[in-house]
Coordinates of C-alpha atoms and ligand atoms in Angstrom, one line a residue:
M183 CA -16.5 17.7 11.5
L184 CA -15.3 15.7 14.6
H185 CA -12.5 13.2 14.0
D186 CA -10.8 10.7 16.4
P187 CA -7.3 12.5 16.3
K188 CA -5.5 9.2 16.3
R189 CA -7.5 7.5 13.5
V190 CA -5.8 7.2 10.1
Y191 CA -8.0 7.0 7.1
V192 CA -7.0 4.6 4.4
F193 CA -7.5 5.7 0.8
D194 CA -7.0 2.9 -1.8
T195 CA -6.0 3.9 -5.3
T196 CA -5.2 0.4 -6.7
L197 CA -8.0 0.8 -9.2
R198 CA -6.9 4.3 -10.3
D199 CA -3.1 5.0 -9.8
G200 CA -2.4 1.2 -9.8
E201 CA -4.5 0.5 -12.8
Q202 CA -2.7 3.2 -14.9
V203 CA 0.3 0.7 -15.2
P204 CA 0.6 -0.7 -18.7
G205 CA -0.7 -4.3 -18.6
C206 CA -2.7 -3.8 -15.4
Q207 CA -5.9 -2.7 -17.0
L208 CA -9.0 -4.4 -15.6
T209 CA -12.5 -5.0 -16.9
T210 CA -15.4 -3.5 -14.9
P211 CA -16.4 -6.9 -13.3
E212 CA -12.8 -7.4 -12.3
K213 CA -12.7 -4.0 -10.7
I214 CA -15.9 -4.7 -8.8
E215 CA -14.5 -8.0 -7.5
I216 CA -11.4 -6.2 -6.2
A217 CA -13.5 -3.3 -4.8
K218 CA -15.6 -5.7 -2.8
E219 CA -12.5 -7.2 -1.3
L220 CA -11.2 -3.7 -0.5
E221 CA -14.5 -3.0 1.2
A222 CA -14.1 -6.3 3.3
L223 CA -10.5 -5.1 4.1
G224 CA -12.0 -2.0 5.6
V225 CA -10.5 0.8 3.5
D226 CA -12.2 4.1 4.1
I227 CA -12.1 5.4 0.5
I228 CA -11.8 3.7 -2.9
E229 CA -10.6 5.8 -5.8
A230 CA -12.6 4.1 -8.5
G231 CA -11.2 5.8 -11.5
F232 CA -10.7 8.9 -13.7
P233 CA -14.1 9.1 -15.5
I234 CA -13.1 11.6 -18.2
S235 CA -10.2 9.4 -19.3
S236 CA -12.3 6.8 -21.2
P237 CA -15.9 5.6 -21.5
G238 CA -14.7 2.3 -19.8
D239 CA -13.3 4.1 -16.8
F240 CA -16.5 6.2 -16.6
Q241 CA -18.7 3.1 -16.6
S242 CA -16.5 1.4 -14.0
V243 CA -17.0 4.3 -11.6
V244 CA -20.8 4.1 -12.2
E245 CA -20.9 0.3 -11.6
L246 CA -18.6 0.4 -8.6
S247 CA -20.7 3.1 -7.0
K248 CA -23.7 0.7 -7.2
A249 CA -21.8 -2.4 -6.1
V250 CA -19.9 -1.0 -3.1
T251 CA -21.7 1.0 -0.4
E252 CA -19.5 1.1 2.8
P253 CA -16.4 3.1 1.7
I254 CA -16.5 6.5 0.2
I255 CA -16.2 6.3 -3.6
C256 CA -13.9 8.8 -5.2
A257 CA -13.3 9.9 -8.8
L258 CA -10.3 11.8 -10.1
T259 CA -10.4 14.9 -12.1
R260 CA -8.0 17.6 -13.4
A261 CA -8.9 21.2 -12.4
N262 CA -11.4 21.9 -15.1
K263 CA -15.2 21.9 -15.5
G264 CA -15.3 19.1 -18.1
D265 CA -13.5 16.6 -15.9
I266 CA -15.6 17.6 -12.9
D267 CA -18.9 17.3 -14.8
S268 CA -17.9 13.8 -15.9
A269 CA -16.9 12.8 -12.3
V270 CA -20.2 14.1 -10.9
A271 CA -22.1 12.1 -13.5
A272 CA -20.1 8.9 -12.9
L273 CA -20.6 9.2 -9.1
Q274 CA -24.4 9.7 -9.4
Y275 CA -25.1 6.3 -7.6
A276 CA -22.5 6.6 -5.0
K277 CA -23.8 6.6 -1.4
R278 CA -20.9 8.7 -0.3
P279 CA -19.2 10.4 -3.3
R280 CA -16.0 12.3 -3.2
I281 CA -14.3 14.3 -6.0
H282 CA -10.6 14.3 -6.1
T283 CA -9.5 17.4 -8.1
G284 CA -6.2 19.2 -8.3
I285 CA -3.4 20.8 -10.2
G286 CA 0.4 21.1 -10.2
S287 CA 2.0 23.0 -7.3
S288 CA 5.7 22.9 -8.0
D289 CA 7.3 25.7 -10.1
M290 CA 8.5 22.8 -12.3
H291 CA 5.0 21.8 -13.2
I292 CA 3.6 25.4 -13.2
K293 CA 6.2 26.5 -15.8
N294 CA 7.0 23.4 -17.7
K295 CA 3.6 21.6 -17.7
F296 CA 1.1 24.4 -17.5
N297 CA 3.2 27.2 -19.0
S298 CA 1.5 29.4 -16.3
T299 CA 2.2 31.4 -13.2
R300 CA 1.6 30.7 -9.5
E301 CA -1.2 33.3 -9.4
E302 CA -3.1 31.7 -12.3
I303 CA -2.7 28.2 -10.9
L304 CA -4.0 29.3 -7.5
E305 CA -7.1 30.8 -9.2
R306 CA -7.7 27.6 -11.2
A307 CA -7.3 25.5 -8.0
V308 CA -9.8 27.5 -6.1
D309 CA -12.3 27.7 -9.1
A310 CA -12.1 23.9 -9.5
V311 CA -12.9 23.3 -5.8
K312 CA -15.7 25.8 -5.8
Y313 CA -17.2 24.3 -8.9
A314 CA -17.0 20.7 -7.7
K315 CA -18.5 21.8 -4.3
K316 CA -21.7 22.8 -6.1
S317 CA -22.4 19.1 -6.8
V318 CA -20.6 17.1 -4.2
E319 CA -19.9 18.0 -0.5
D320 CA -16.8 15.9 0.0
I321 CA -13.9 17.4 -2.1
E322 CA -10.3 16.3 -1.9
F323 CA -7.7 18.6 -3.5
Y324 CA -4.3 17.3 -4.7
A325 CA -1.4 19.6 -5.0
E326 CA 0.5 17.6 -7.7
D327 CA 4.3 17.4 -7.2
A328 CA 4.0 18.9 -3.7
G329 CA 7.2 17.0 -2.8
R330 CA 9.1 19.5 -5.0
A331 CA 6.9 22.6 -4.4
D332 CA 8.0 25.7 -2.5
V333 CA 6.4 25.2 0.9
H334 CA 5.2 28.8 1.3
F335 CA 3.4 28.6 -2.0
L336 CA 2.0 25.2 -1.1
A337 CA 0.7 26.6 2.2
Q338 CA -1.0 29.4 0.3
M339 CA -2.6 27.0 -2.0
V340 CA -3.8 24.6 0.7
E341 CA -5.3 27.5 2.7
A342 CA -7.1 28.8 -0.4
V343 CA -8.6 25.5 -1.4
I344 CA -9.7 24.8 2.2
A345 CA -11.4 28.2 2.2
A346 CA -13.1 27.2 -1.1
G347 CA -14.5 24.0 0.5
A348 CA -11.9 21.3 0.3
T349 CA -12.4 18.7 3.0
V350 CA -9.2 16.8 2.4
V351 CA -5.9 18.2 1.2
N352 CA -3.6 15.7 -0.6
I353 CA 0.1 16.5 -0.6
P354 CA 1.5 14.1 -3.2
D355 CA 5.2 13.3 -3.6
T356 CA 4.3 12.6 -7.2
N357 CA 7.9 11.8 -8.2
G358 CA 9.0 10.0 -5.1
Y359 CA 11.6 12.7 -4.6
C360 CA 11.6 13.6 -0.9
L361 CA 13.6 12.2 2.0
P362 CA 11.4 11.2 5.0
D363 CA 12.5 14.2 7.1
Q364 CA 11.9 16.6 4.2
Y365 CA 8.4 15.2 3.6
G366 CA 7.6 15.1 7.3
S367 CA 8.7 18.7 7.7
K368 CA 6.5 19.8 4.8
I369 CA 3.5 18.3 6.5
K370 CA 4.5 19.9 9.8
F371 CA 4.9 23.3 8.2
L372 CA 1.3 23.0 6.7
K373 CA 0.0 21.9 10.1
E374 CA 1.6 24.9 11.8
N375 CA 1.2 27.6 9.2
V376 CA -2.1 27.1 7.4
K377 CA -4.6 28.9 9.6
N378 CA -7.7 26.9 8.5
I379 CA -5.9 23.5 8.4
D380 CA -8.1 22.1 11.2
Q381 CA -11.0 22.3 8.8
A382 CA -9.5 19.6 6.6
I383 CA -7.7 16.3 6.7
I384 CA -4.1 16.2 5.4
S385 CA -3.5 13.2 3.1
V386 CA -0.2 11.7 2.1
H387 CA 0.2 10.2 -1.4
C388 CA 3.8 9.0 -2.0
H389 CA 5.5 7.3 -4.9
N390 CA 8.4 4.9 -4.6
D391 CA 11.0 6.1 -7.1
L392 CA 13.7 6.1 -4.5
G393 CA 12.2 3.2 -2.4
L394 CA 11.0 5.7 0.2
A395 CA 7.2 5.8 -0.3
T396 CA 6.4 3.9 2.9
A397 CA 9.0 5.8 5.0
N398 CA 7.7 9.1 3.6
S399 CA 4.1 8.2 4.3
I400 CA 4.9 7.3 7.9
A401 CA 6.9 10.6 8.3
G402 CA 3.8 12.4 7.1
L403 CA 1.5 10.6 9.6
Q404 CA 4.0 11.3 12.4
N405 CA 3.7 15.0 11.6
G406 CA -0.1 15.3 11.5
A407 CA -1.4 13.8 8.3
R408 CA -4.4 11.5 9.0
Q409 CA -5.1 9.9 5.6
I410 CA -2.7 7.7 3.7
E411 CA -3.1 6.9 0.0
G412 CA -1.6 3.8 -1.5
T413 CA -2.2 0.5 -3.4
I414 CA -2.2 -3.2 -2.7
N415 CA 1.2 -4.6 -3.4
G416 CA 2.5 -1.1 -4.0
I417 CA 1.6 -1.3 -7.6
G418 CA 1.5 2.0 -9.5
E419 CA 3.3 4.2 -12.1
R420 CA 7.0 3.7 -12.5
A421 CA 8.4 2.2 -9.2
G422 CA 4.9 2.2 -7.8
N423 CA 2.9 3.8 -4.9
T424 CA 3.0 3.3 -1.2
S425 CA 2.0 -0.2 -0.2
I426 CA -1.1 0.0 2.0
E427 CA -0.2 -3.3 3.7
E428 CA 3.2 -1.9 4.8
V429 CA 1.9 1.3 6.3
V430 CA -0.9 -0.5 8.1
M431 CA 1.4 -3.1 9.6
I432 CA 3.9 -0.5 10.7
L433 CA 1.2 1.3 12.6
K434 CA 0.0 -2.0 14.1
T435 CA 3.6 -3.1 15.0
H436 CA 4.7 0.3 16.4
Q437 CA 1.8 1.1 18.7
I438 CA 4.0 3.7 20.3
L439 CA 3.0 5.9 17.3
G440 CA -0.5 5.9 18.8
L441 CA -2.2 5.7 15.4
H442 CA -4.7 3.2 14.2
T443 CA -6.7 2.2 11.1
N444 CA -9.9 0.3 10.5
I445 CA -8.2 -2.4 8.4
N446 CA -8.9 -6.1 8.8
T447 CA -5.2 -7.1 8.4
K448 CA -6.0 -10.8 8.1
N449 CA -7.4 -10.1 4.6
F450 CA -4.1 -8.8 3.2
Y451 CA -2.6 -11.9 1.9
E452 CA -5.6 -13.1 -0.1
L453 CA -6.3 -9.7 -1.5
S454 CA -2.6 -9.3 -2.5
R455 CA -2.8 -12.6 -4.5
M456 CA -6.1 -11.5 -6.1
V457 CA -4.7 -8.1 -7.2
S458 CA -1.5 -9.8 -8.5
S459 CA -3.4 -12.4 -10.6
Q460 CA -6.1 -10.0 -11.9
M461 CA -3.5 -7.4 -12.8
R462 CA -0.9 -9.9 -14.1
M463 CA 1.7 -8.3 -11.8
P464 CA 3.7 -10.9 -9.8
V465 CA 4.6 -10.0 -6.2
Q466 CA 8.3 -10.1 -5.7
P467 CA 9.1 -13.0 -3.2
N468 CA 10.9 -10.7 -0.8
K469 CA 8.1 -8.1 -0.7
A470 CA 7.4 -7.0 2.8
I471 CA 4.2 -8.4 4.4
V472 CA 2.8 -10.3 1.4
G473 CA 5.8 -11.7 -0.5
S474 CA 6.1 -15.5 -0.6
N475 CA 9.3 -15.4 1.4
A476 CA 8.1 -12.8 3.9
F477 CA 7.8 -15.5 6.6
A478 CA 10.2 -18.1 5.3
H479 CA 13.3 -18.8 7.3
S480 CA 16.2 -20.4 5.4
S481 CA 19.6 -19.9 7.1
G482 CA 20.7 -22.3 9.8
I483 CA 21.3 -19.6 12.4
H484 CA 17.8 -18.1 11.9
Q485 CA 16.1 -21.4 11.7
D486 CA 17.7 -22.5 15.0
G487 CA 16.7 -19.3 16.7
F488 CA 13.2 -19.4 15.2
L489 CA 12.6 -23.0 16.4
K490 CA 13.7 -22.0 20.0
N491 CA 11.3 -19.1 20.0
R492 CA 9.7 -17.8 16.9
E493 CA 9.8 -14.2 18.2
N494 CA 13.6 -14.3 17.8
Y495 CA 13.0 -13.8 14.1
E496 CA 9.3 -12.9 13.7
I497 CA 8.0 -9.3 14.4
I498 CA 4.7 -9.9 12.7
R499 CA 2.6 -13.1 13.1
P500 CA 1.9 -14.6 9.7
E501 CA -1.8 -15.2 10.7
D502 CA -2.2 -11.5 11.4
V503 CA -1.9 -10.8 7.6
G504 CA -3.6 -14.0 6.6
F505 CA -0.4 -15.7 5.5
P506 CA -0.7 -19.5 5.5
D507 CA 2.2 -19.9 8.1
A508 CA 5.8 -19.3 8.6
S509 CA 8.0 -21.9 6.9
I510 CA 11.4 -23.4 7.6
V511 CA 12.9 -23.9 4.1
L512 CA 15.4 -26.6 3.8
T513 CA 18.5 -25.7 1.8
A514 CA 22.2 -26.4 1.9
R515 CA 22.4 -23.5 4.4
S516 CA 20.0 -25.2 6.9
G517 CA 21.2 -26.7 10.1
R518 CA 20.5 -29.9 12.1
H519 CA 17.8 -28.2 14.1
A520 CA 15.7 -27.4 11.0
L521 CA 16.3 -30.9 9.5
K522 CA 15.2 -32.5 12.8
F523 CA 12.1 -30.3 12.8
H524 CA 11.0 -31.5 9.4
L525 CA 11.9 -35.2 10.0
E526 CA 9.9 -35.2 13.2
R527 CA 7.0 -33.7 11.3
L528 CA 7.2 -36.6 8.9
G529 CA 7.3 -39.1 11.8
F530 CA 11.1 -39.8 12.1
N531 CA 12.5 -39.4 15.6
L532 CA 16.2 -39.8 15.4
S533 CA 18.9 -40.0 18.1
K534 CA 21.7 -37.4 18.0
E535 CA 24.0 -39.8 16.3
E536 CA 21.4 -40.8 13.7
L537 CA 20.6 -37.2 13.0
S538 CA 24.3 -36.5 12.4
E539 CA 24.6 -39.2 9.9
V540 CA 21.4 -38.3 8.1
Y541 CA 22.5 -34.6 8.1
H542 CA 25.6 -35.4 6.1
R543 CA 23.5 -37.2 3.5
F544 CA 21.0 -34.3 3.5
L545 CA 23.8 -31.8 2.7
V546 CA 25.0 -33.8 -0.3
I547 CA 21.4 -33.7 -1.7
A548 CA 20.8 -30.1 -0.7
D549 CA 24.0 -29.0 -2.6
S550 CA 22.6 -30.4 -5.8
K551 CA 19.0 -29.0 -5.3
L552 CA 17.6 -25.5 -4.8
D553 CA 15.4 -26.6 -1.9
I554 CA 14.4 -29.9 -0.4
N555 CA 10.7 -30.9 -0.2
D556 CA 9.0 -33.6 1.8
Q557 CA 9.3 -36.0 -1.1
D558 CA 13.1 -35.7 -1.1
L559 CA 13.2 -36.2 2.7
L560 CA 11.1 -39.3 2.5
L561 CA 13.2 -40.8 -0.2
M562 CA 16.4 -39.9 1.7
M563 CA 15.0 -41.8 4.8
V564 CA 13.3 -44.7 3.2
K565 CA 15.7 -45.4 0.2
P566 CA 18.9 -43.6 1.2
Q567 CA 20.8 -45.0 -1.9
M568 CA 18.2 -43.4 -4.3
A569 CA 18.0 -40.0 -2.7
Ligands
KIV37 O1 0.9 11.2 -7.8 C1 0.1 12.0 -7.9 O2 0.3 13.2 -7.8 C2 -1.3 11.6 -8.2 C3 -2.4 12.7 -8.2 C4 -3.2 12.7 -9.4 C5 -3.1 12.6 -6.9 O3 -1.6 10.5 -8.4
ZN38 ZN1 0.0 9.2 -7.7

């Protein structure tokens, strides 16, 4: 398999890891609507569901496979034949199917979840990949809780599953435990010590329990991973998964990393709103890239600098992520420059003295309101006594 060494593949799991969140469940038509937008966004892989988990999830994978043809369609399984058979059946219409199978890799999971041994787990991992490979060519293996796994055992596992036919090896930080340099070192170790590693793509799948999912994903990419797994808006179990929009915009902003994706970043904002409303999961206003305040400037110092040259306070252009535009929010912390900007926009061109007088009136109003809109400004200018 020949890959552009600088190309990062984007694996979206909004419809699987994201949809596992209580209250975020979607109907099949809703999933198809989101999947079509993910296809337009340019994601390389859509994880469509976990077919054995319920008849509804099985059917969603079937219907999604028919409706979406450009990205690879992936189905999750545990490392057993029943799960794999179900995934194979659900993927029967997929143009480019992938099975995502795996098992715990940390001693914590091996002992306390599987009541097993490293040897037995290794055997189950290899058997699952070999079994899945009989039906589907593209097999991704996940080493669950790899973030806390012994790196030597992890390397042994990765080598064995690649030898068994895995095309992608997913190294999940399932519990969002790692620090970025720990996670990055783990990926580097695998890159340098697994002798058949060049026959597979390393994938990063991080959770956000310590707020480090994006940082850890980037550390993984800097150390040789070439697939990133995440969700739109970072939705997912507990504190969520890596936000795809964050990782993609980091790669775009820091071109020095020399990595690129196939993502149409202008689609981010609209898709973020669609996922939020379909999944009934509001986006926090200060969310990076897609939050409603991500391009809003509200303090006097920032507004003044922004109005002189927007690059003083803008490292991403709002239009690059499909955001309507940057905004200068008028509050009691705004300065004269911001007020002048909005008044001119409304057709009022004031002298310095007039602006000073109006600014004092504005502050009185702003102190009694959370923010000031055009209506307030017009009232203040036209009927000063009523504003
Ligand atoms: O977080 C995780 O380990 C997972 C796997 C099932 C890939 O979601
Ligand atoms: Zn996960």
